[in-house]
Amino acid sequence: MDVNRIYDAFRRAHEAGDTESAQKLADFIKTLPSYQAPGQSQEDDRVGFVEGLTGSSKRLLSDSTTTLESLFMSPEEAALRGMKRGDEITERSGVSFEKVKELYETEGLGAAAKETLAQIPAAFGEQTPFIGSIVAGARLGLAVAGPYGAIAGSLLVPFLQASGGAMERKAQTQLSRGEQVDIDKMNAYATGLGSAALERAALGFSGLSRLFGISLKSTTKREIAEKLAKESVASSLARGGGRLIAAEVPTEMAQSVLERYYAGLSLTDEDAKKEYAEAAFGASLLAPLGMFQGVSTRGASRRYVETEEYLKDLDADTSLANILDEEPKEILEGDDKEIAPI
């Protein structure tokens, strides 16, 4: 894309007094990765944790509302209403693999690595509402209905979000093709349930469910705990980060596949590959959370092993004390004749 030609067209439209064309070109220019407002540095315009958190919260609420509305009105109307709400969300996404790739091609590895690190706060902000809803749902479900309630509670909001997002994606695809909007909400619900189940399984495999206190496994094998306790900090960081990437990257990509399949989009064209790459990149930015989980697990394992050793020593000391307490009693109650005279 020749950006200079776009700027020239904007200037010509502005000089000719064609305000409508000038405004359209200006809006398009603002969407370009290289756009920078006058007097504003690229760092000032960067999406941070707060904007990522706010935008993600709005989108989560909007998509969930679409699913809930589809229970009481036609899914087509619910999807269109959801699309309208989405258009009104002004907060931007701060995660962009395309931007990192562009910097790598133009400025090299250093600039790309710097941009990747700079996007981590926004990635954390965007994931916080989603993870928070899973944790809150699991704890509420556990309090109400035990372990099965915890599972259902953790799936609820991801199901609502994914189902609503699938309906809106299908409506958007149909409109772009000039087709009449026709939503099969039962298949949308199935897509949402599958996406939610994938997310819950990934939380368990990555170890984040234990970190957030929503793991269904309550026991730890001593052999595993001893192994983790002996790990170095560097090994714990690598294990935790690698485990999260191994769990979340395939999950995010699979969720994109489910949504595209439901919307009737190609699963193998260039757009699909770009979407999978963006999903994988966004998931990998959460690696620091996995690193923290790895170090946290190491600390918990060390405390577990130390406690076990203390209890073992305590049992041994108690047994010895009982033996020592019994010996004088046995001597006093024995046959006096066996005691040598003084």
mmCIF file of N, CA and C in Angstrom, residues 78-160:
data_model
loop_
_atom_site.group_PDB
_atom_site.id
_atom_site.type_symbol
_atom_site.label_atom_id
_atom_site.label_comp_id
_atom_site.label_asym_id
_atom_site.label_seq_id
_atom_site.Cartn_x
_atom_site.Cartn_y
_atom_site.Cartn_z
ATOM 1 N N ALA A 78 -30.766 -9.936 17.618
ATOM 2 C CA ALA A 78 -29.788 -9.874 18.699
ATOM 3 C C ALA A 78 -28.385 -9.653 18.146
ATOM 4 N N ALA A 79 -28.049 -10.335 17.042
ATOM 5 C CA ALA A 79 -26.726 -10.184 16.439
ATOM 6 C C ALA A 79 -26.518 -8.775 15.904
ATOM 7 N N LEU A 80 -27.545 -8.224 15.245
ATOM 8 C CA LEU A 80 -27.432 -6.866 14.696
ATOM 9 C C LEU A 80 -27.304 -5.830 15.809
ATOM 10 N N ARG A 81 -28.029 -6.037 16.887
ATOM 11 C CA ARG A 81 -27.913 -5.131 18.035
ATOM 12 C C ARG A 81 -26.512 -5.213 18.639
ATOM 13 N N GLY A 82 -25.972 -6.429 18.687
ATOM 14 C CA GLY A 82 -24.622 -6.598 19.206
ATOM 15 C C GLY A 82 -23.582 -5.926 18.319
ATOM 16 N N MET A 83 -23.754 -6.020 17.001
ATOM 17 C CA MET A 83 -22.834 -5.355 16.081
ATOM 18 C C MET A 83 -22.872 -3.847 16.275
ATOM 19 N N LYS A 84 -24.061 -3.310 16.508
ATOM 20 C CA LYS A 84 -24.192 -1.865 16.726
ATOM 21 C C LYS A 84 -23.476 -1.445 18.008
ATOM 22 N N ARG A 85 -23.633 -2.243 19.067
ATOM 23 C CA ARG A 85 -22.920 -1.941 20.318
ATOM 24 C C ARG A 85 -21.409 -2.000 20.111
ATOM 25 N N GLY A 86 -20.972 -2.989 19.324
ATOM 26 C CA GLY A 86 -19.544 -3.124 19.063
ATOM 27 C C GLY A 86 -18.977 -1.921 18.325
ATOM 28 N N ASP A 87 -19.752 -1.375 17.388
ATOM 29 C CA ASP A 87 -19.297 -0.196 16.646
ATOM 30 C C ASP A 87 -19.153 1.023 17.550
ATOM 31 N N GLU A 88 -19.880 1.032 18.663
ATOM 32 C CA GLU A 88 -19.841 2.184 19.572
ATOM 33 C C GLU A 88 -18.701 2.096 20.592
ATOM 34 N N ILE A 89 -18.007 0.957 20.616
ATOM 35 C CA ILE A 89 -16.863 0.807 21.528
ATOM 36 C C ILE A 89 -15.656 1.497 20.901
ATOM 37 N N THR A 90 -15.136 2.516 21.550
ATOM 38 C CA THR A 90 -14.047 3.318 20.988
ATOM 39 C C THR A 90 -12.658 2.836 21.413
ATOM 40 N N GLU A 91 -12.602 2.032 22.472
ATOM 41 C CA GLU A 91 -11.292 1.558 22.929
ATOM 42 C C GLU A 91 -10.665 0.618 21.896
ATOM 43 N N ARG A 92 -9.378 0.774 21.690
ATOM 44 C CA ARG A 92 -8.660 -0.019 20.690
ATOM 45 C C ARG A 92 -8.022 -1.257 21.311
ATOM 46 N N SER A 93 -7.723 -2.219 20.464
ATOM 47 C CA SER A 93 -6.957 -3.380 20.914
ATOM 48 C C SER A 93 -5.479 -3.020 20.879
ATOM 49 N N GLY A 94 -4.763 -3.421 21.904
ATOM 50 C CA GLY A 94 -3.341 -3.099 21.970
ATOM 51 C C GLY A 94 -2.438 -4.215 21.512
ATOM 52 N N VAL A 95 -3.008 -5.307 21.018
ATOM 53 C CA VAL A 95 -2.222 -6.468 20.589
ATOM 54 C C VAL A 95 -2.269 -6.563 19.072
ATOM 55 N N SER A 96 -1.124 -6.515 18.444
ATOM 56 C CA SER A 96 -1.074 -6.559 16.975
ATOM 57 C C SER A 96 0.205 -7.249 16.519
ATOM 58 N N PHE A 97 0.064 -8.443 16.015
ATOM 59 C CA PHE A 97 1.206 -9.167 15.458
ATOM 60 C C PHE A 97 1.670 -8.530 14.159
ATOM 61 N N GLU A 98 0.715 -7.979 13.391
ATOM 62 C CA GLU A 98 1.061 -7.319 12.134
ATOM 63 C C GLU A 98 2.007 -6.152 12.371
ATOM 64 N N LYS A 99 1.766 -5.405 13.447
ATOM 65 C CA LYS A 99 2.630 -4.271 13.754
ATOM 66 C C LYS A 99 4.036 -4.739 14.107
ATOM 67 N N VAL A 100 4.140 -5.812 14.862
ATOM 68 C CA VAL A 100 5.448 -6.376 15.211
ATOM 69 C C VAL A 100 6.161 -6.853 13.955
ATOM 70 N N LYS A 101 5.425 -7.515 13.072
ATOM 71 C CA LYS A 101 6.016 -8.024 11.831
ATOM 72 C C LYS A 101 6.496 -6.873 10.942
ATOM 73 N N GLU A 102 5.699 -5.815 10.890
ATOM 74 C CA GLU A 102 6.077 -4.649 10.084
ATOM 75 C C GLU A 102 7.370 -4.008 10.606
ATOM 76 N N LEU A 103 7.472 -3.884 11.940
ATOM 77 C CA LEU A 103 8.682 -3.308 12.527
ATOM 78 C C LEU A 103 9.896 -4.198 12.293
ATOM 79 N N TYR A 104 9.692 -5.503 12.345
ATOM 80 C CA TYR A 104 10.796 -6.431 12.097
ATOM 81 C C TYR A 104 11.320 -6.271 10.671
ATOM 82 N N GLU A 105 10.387 -6.106 9.730
ATOM 83 C CA GLU A 105 10.786 -5.985 8.322
ATOM 84 C C GLU A 105 11.430 -4.650 8.011
ATOM 85 N N THR A 106 11.033 -3.593 8.724
ATOM 86 C CA THR A 106 11.538 -2.258 8.417
ATOM 87 C C THR A 106 12.688 -1.809 9.319
ATOM 88 N N GLU A 107 12.663 -2.224 10.603
ATOM 89 C CA GLU A 107 13.652 -1.719 11.550
ATOM 90 C C GLU A 107 14.479 -2.807 12.220
ATOM 91 N N GLY A 108 14.109 -4.059 12.040
ATOM 92 C CA GLY A 108 14.932 -5.130 12.571
ATOM 93 C C GLY A 108 14.377 -5.779 13.833
ATOM 94 N N LEU A 109 15.144 -6.754 14.332
ATOM 95 C CA LEU A 109 14.711 -7.573 15.458
ATOM 96 C C LEU A 109 14.551 -6.764 16.743
ATOM 97 N N GLY A 110 15.458 -5.826 16.974
ATOM 98 C CA GLY A 110 15.403 -5.044 18.216
ATOM 99 C C GLY A 110 14.112 -4.274 18.357
ATOM 100 N N ALA A 111 13.694 -3.592 17.283
ATOM 101 C CA ALA A 111 12.458 -2.820 17.315
ATOM 102 C C ALA A 111 11.249 -3.738 17.486
ATOM 103 N N ALA A 112 11.266 -4.901 16.831
ATOM 104 C CA ALA A 112 10.158 -5.856 16.952
ATOM 105 C C ALA A 112 10.059 -6.399 18.372
ATOM 106 N N ALA A 113 11.212 -6.714 18.981
ATOM 107 C CA ALA A 113 11.207 -7.222 20.360
ATOM 108 C C ALA A 113 10.705 -6.151 21.326
ATOM 109 N N LYS A 114 11.127 -4.905 21.114
ATOM 110 C CA LYS A 114 10.680 -3.803 21.969
ATOM 111 C C LYS A 114 9.173 -3.619 21.871
ATOM 112 N N GLU A 115 8.643 -3.711 20.651
ATOM 113 C CA GLU A 115 7.200 -3.564 20.454
ATOM 114 C C GLU A 115 6.443 -4.715 21.106
ATOM 115 N N THR A 116 6.976 -5.921 21.020
ATOM 116 C CA THR A 116 6.339 -7.078 21.650
ATOM 117 C C THR A 116 6.217 -6.882 23.151
ATOM 118 N N LEU A 117 7.310 -6.468 23.788
ATOM 119 C CA LEU A 117 7.284 -6.229 25.232
ATOM 120 C C LEU A 117 6.319 -5.108 25.590
ATOM 121 N N ALA A 118 6.238 -4.088 24.735
ATOM 122 C CA ALA A 118 5.363 -2.945 25.005
ATOM 123 C C ALA A 118 3.888 -3.316 24.932
ATOM 124 N N GLN A 119 3.565 -4.401 24.223
ATOM 125 C CA GLN A 119 2.163 -4.805 24.082
ATOM 126 C C GLN A 119 1.683 -5.688 25.237
ATOM 127 N N ILE A 120 2.590 -6.138 26.089
ATOM 128 C CA ILE A 120 2.213 -7.049 27.177
ATOM 129 C C ILE A 120 1.198 -6.430 28.143
ATOM 130 N N PRO A 121 1.365 -5.175 28.585
ATOM 131 C CA PRO A 121 0.358 -4.600 29.488
ATOM 132 C C PRO A 121 -1.046 -4.590 28.889
ATOM 133 N N ALA A 122 -1.152 -4.236 27.615
ATOM 134 C CA ALA A 122 -2.465 -4.238 26.969
ATOM 135 C C ALA A 122 -3.041 -5.647 26.900
ATOM 136 N N ALA A 123 -2.182 -6.636 26.624
ATOM 137 C CA ALA A 123 -2.644 -8.032 26.565
ATOM 138 C C ALA A 123 -3.180 -8.476 27.915
ATOM 139 N N PHE A 124 -2.486 -8.121 28.983
ATOM 140 C CA PHE A 124 -2.954 -8.459 30.331
ATOM 141 C C PHE A 124 -4.283 -7.767 30.622
ATOM 142 N N GLY A 125 -4.390 -6.494 30.214
ATOM 143 C CA GLY A 125 -5.638 -5.775 30.437
ATOM 144 C C GLY A 125 -6.800 -6.406 29.701
ATOM 145 N N GLU A 126 -6.559 -6.855 28.475
ATOM 146 C CA GLU A 126 -7.631 -7.451 27.677
ATOM 147 C C GLU A 126 -8.066 -8.813 28.206
ATOM 148 N N GLN A 127 -7.156 -9.534 28.841
ATOM 149 C CA GLN A 127 -7.497 -10.866 29.354
ATOM 150 C C GLN A 127 -8.049 -10.837 30.778
ATOM 151 N N THR A 128 -7.818 -9.749 31.490
ATOM 152 C CA THR A 128 -8.236 -9.692 32.897
ATOM 153 C C THR A 128 -9.743 -9.893 33.093
ATOM 154 N N PRO A 129 -10.629 -9.200 32.351
ATOM 155 C CA PRO A 129 -12.073 -9.422 32.563
ATOM 156 C C PRO A 129 -12.489 -10.865 32.266
ATOM 157 N N PHE A 130 -11.905 -11.446 31.239
ATOM 158 C CA PHE A 130 -12.278 -12.802 30.839
ATOM 159 C C PHE A 130 -11.847 -13.816 31.900
ATOM 160 N N ILE A 131 -10.592 -13.733 32.319
ATOM 161 C CA ILE A 131 -10.108 -14.657 33.349
ATOM 162 C C ILE A 131 -10.840 -14.409 34.663
ATOM 163 N N GLY A 132 -11.077 -13.132 34.971
ATOM 164 C CA GLY A 132 -11.794 -12.799 36.202
ATOM 165 C C GLY A 132 -13.188 -13.393 36.232
ATOM 166 N N SER A 133 -13.866 -13.397 35.093
ATOM 167 C CA SER A 133 -15.222 -13.967 35.042
ATOM 168 C C SER A 133 -15.196 -15.478 35.263
ATOM 169 N N ILE A 134 -14.153 -16.133 34.773
ATOM 170 C CA ILE A 134 -14.022 -17.584 34.974
ATOM 171 C C ILE A 134 -13.796 -17.900 36.450
ATOM 172 N N VAL A 135 -12.883 -17.152 37.078
ATOM 173 C CA VAL A 135 -12.571 -17.380 38.486
ATOM 174 C C VAL A 135 -13.787 -17.103 39.364
ATOM 175 N N ALA A 136 -14.453 -15.975 39.114
ATOM 176 C CA ALA A 136 -15.634 -15.620 39.911
ATOM 177 C C ALA A 136 -16.748 -16.642 39.728
ATOM 178 N N GLY A 137 -16.964 -17.088 38.492
ATOM 179 C CA GLY A 137 -18.002 -18.079 38.227
ATOM 180 C C GLY A 137 -17.706 -19.406 38.897
ATOM 181 N N ALA A 138 -16.433 -19.814 38.873
ATOM 182 C CA ALA A 138 -16.051 -21.089 39.494
ATOM 183 C C ALA A 138 -16.250 -21.044 41.003
ATOM 184 N N ARG A 139 -15.853 -19.953 41.624
ATOM 185 C CA ARG A 139 -15.980 -19.858 43.087
ATOM 186 C C ARG A 139 -17.436 -19.758 43.516
ATOM 187 N N LEU A 140 -18.227 -19.026 42.757
ATOM 188 C CA LEU A 140 -19.656 -18.939 43.071
ATOM 189 C C LEU A 140 -20.322 -20.296 42.887
ATOM 190 N N GLY A 141 -20.001 -20.988 41.787
ATOM 191 C CA GLY A 141 -20.574 -22.306 41.544
ATOM 192 C C GLY A 141 -20.178 -23.312 42.601
ATOM 193 N N LEU A 142 -18.923 -23.231 43.070
ATOM 194 C CA LEU A 142 -18.458 -24.137 44.122
ATOM 195 C C LEU A 142 -19.222 -23.917 45.418
ATOM 196 N N ALA A 143 -19.483 -22.651 45.731
ATOM 197 C CA ALA A 143 -20.206 -22.341 46.967
ATOM 198 C C ALA A 143 -21.656 -22.816 46.903
ATOM 199 N N VAL A 144 -22.239 -22.787 45.707
ATOM 200 C CA VAL A 144 -23.657 -23.132 45.558
ATOM 201 C C VAL A 144 -23.869 -24.629 45.367
ATOM 202 N N ALA A 145 -23.038 -25.246 44.513
ATOM 203 C CA ALA A 145 -23.304 -26.636 44.138
ATOM 204 C C ALA A 145 -22.081 -27.539 44.140
ATOM 205 N N GLY A 146 -21.029 -27.161 44.814
ATOM 206 C CA GLY A 146 -19.875 -28.029 44.920
ATOM 207 C C GLY A 146 -19.042 -28.081 43.649
ATOM 208 N N PRO A 147 -18.266 -29.154 43.472
ATOM 209 C CA PRO A 147 -17.348 -29.241 42.327
ATOM 210 C C PRO A 147 -18.037 -29.125 40.970
ATOM 211 N N TYR A 148 -19.203 -29.767 40.826
ATOM 212 C CA TYR A 148 -19.909 -29.669 39.542
ATOM 213 C C TYR A 148 -20.391 -28.244 39.296
ATOM 214 N N GLY A 149 -20.790 -27.565 40.351
ATOM 215 C CA GLY A 149 -21.178 -26.167 40.227
ATOM 216 C C GLY A 149 -19.996 -25.304 39.836
ATOM 217 N N ALA A 150 -18.799 -25.644 40.319
ATOM 218 C CA ALA A 150 -17.591 -24.893 39.962
ATOM 219 C C ALA A 150 -17.296 -25.004 38.477
ATOM 220 N N ILE A 151 -17.462 -26.210 37.941
ATOM 221 C CA ILE A 151 -17.241 -26.411 36.500
ATOM 222 C C ILE A 151 -18.242 -25.593 35.698
ATOM 223 N N ALA A 152 -19.535 -25.694 36.051
ATOM 224 C CA ALA A 152 -20.571 -24.961 35.324
ATOM 225 C C ALA A 152 -20.359 -23.454 35.442
ATOM 226 N N GLY A 153 -20.008 -22.992 36.635
ATOM 227 C CA GLY A 153 -19.805 -21.567 36.837
ATOM 228 C C GLY A 153 -18.647 -21.023 36.039
ATOM 229 N N SER A 154 -17.576 -21.794 35.929
ATOM 230 C CA SER A 154 -16.412 -21.328 35.176
ATOM 231 C C SER A 154 -16.680 -21.279 33.679
ATOM 232 N N LEU A 155 -17.640 -22.070 33.210
ATOM 233 C CA LEU A 155 -17.960 -22.111 31.774
ATOM 234 C C LEU A 155 -18.975 -21.055 31.358
ATOM 235 N N LEU A 156 -19.717 -20.492 32.305
ATOM 236 C CA LEU A 156 -20.871 -19.658 31.976
ATOM 237 C C LEU A 156 -20.516 -18.438 31.126
ATOM 238 N N VAL A 157 -19.683 -17.552 31.635
ATOM 239 C CA VAL A 157 -19.374 -16.319 30.900
ATOM 240 C C VAL A 157 -18.617 -16.601 29.603
ATOM 241 N N PRO A 158 -17.604 -17.494 29.583
ATOM 242 C CA PRO A 158 -16.978 -17.818 28.297
ATOM 243 C C PRO A 158 -17.971 -18.340 27.271
ATOM 244 N N PHE A 159 -18.965 -19.118 27.725
ATOM 245 C CA PHE A 159 -20.002 -19.611 26.814
ATOM 246 C C PHE A 159 -20.836 -18.456 26.261
ATOM 247 N N LEU A 160 -21.258 -17.554 27.132
ATOM 248 C CA LEU A 160 -22.067 -16.409 26.695
ATOM 249 C C LEU A 160 -21.289 -15.534 25.725
#
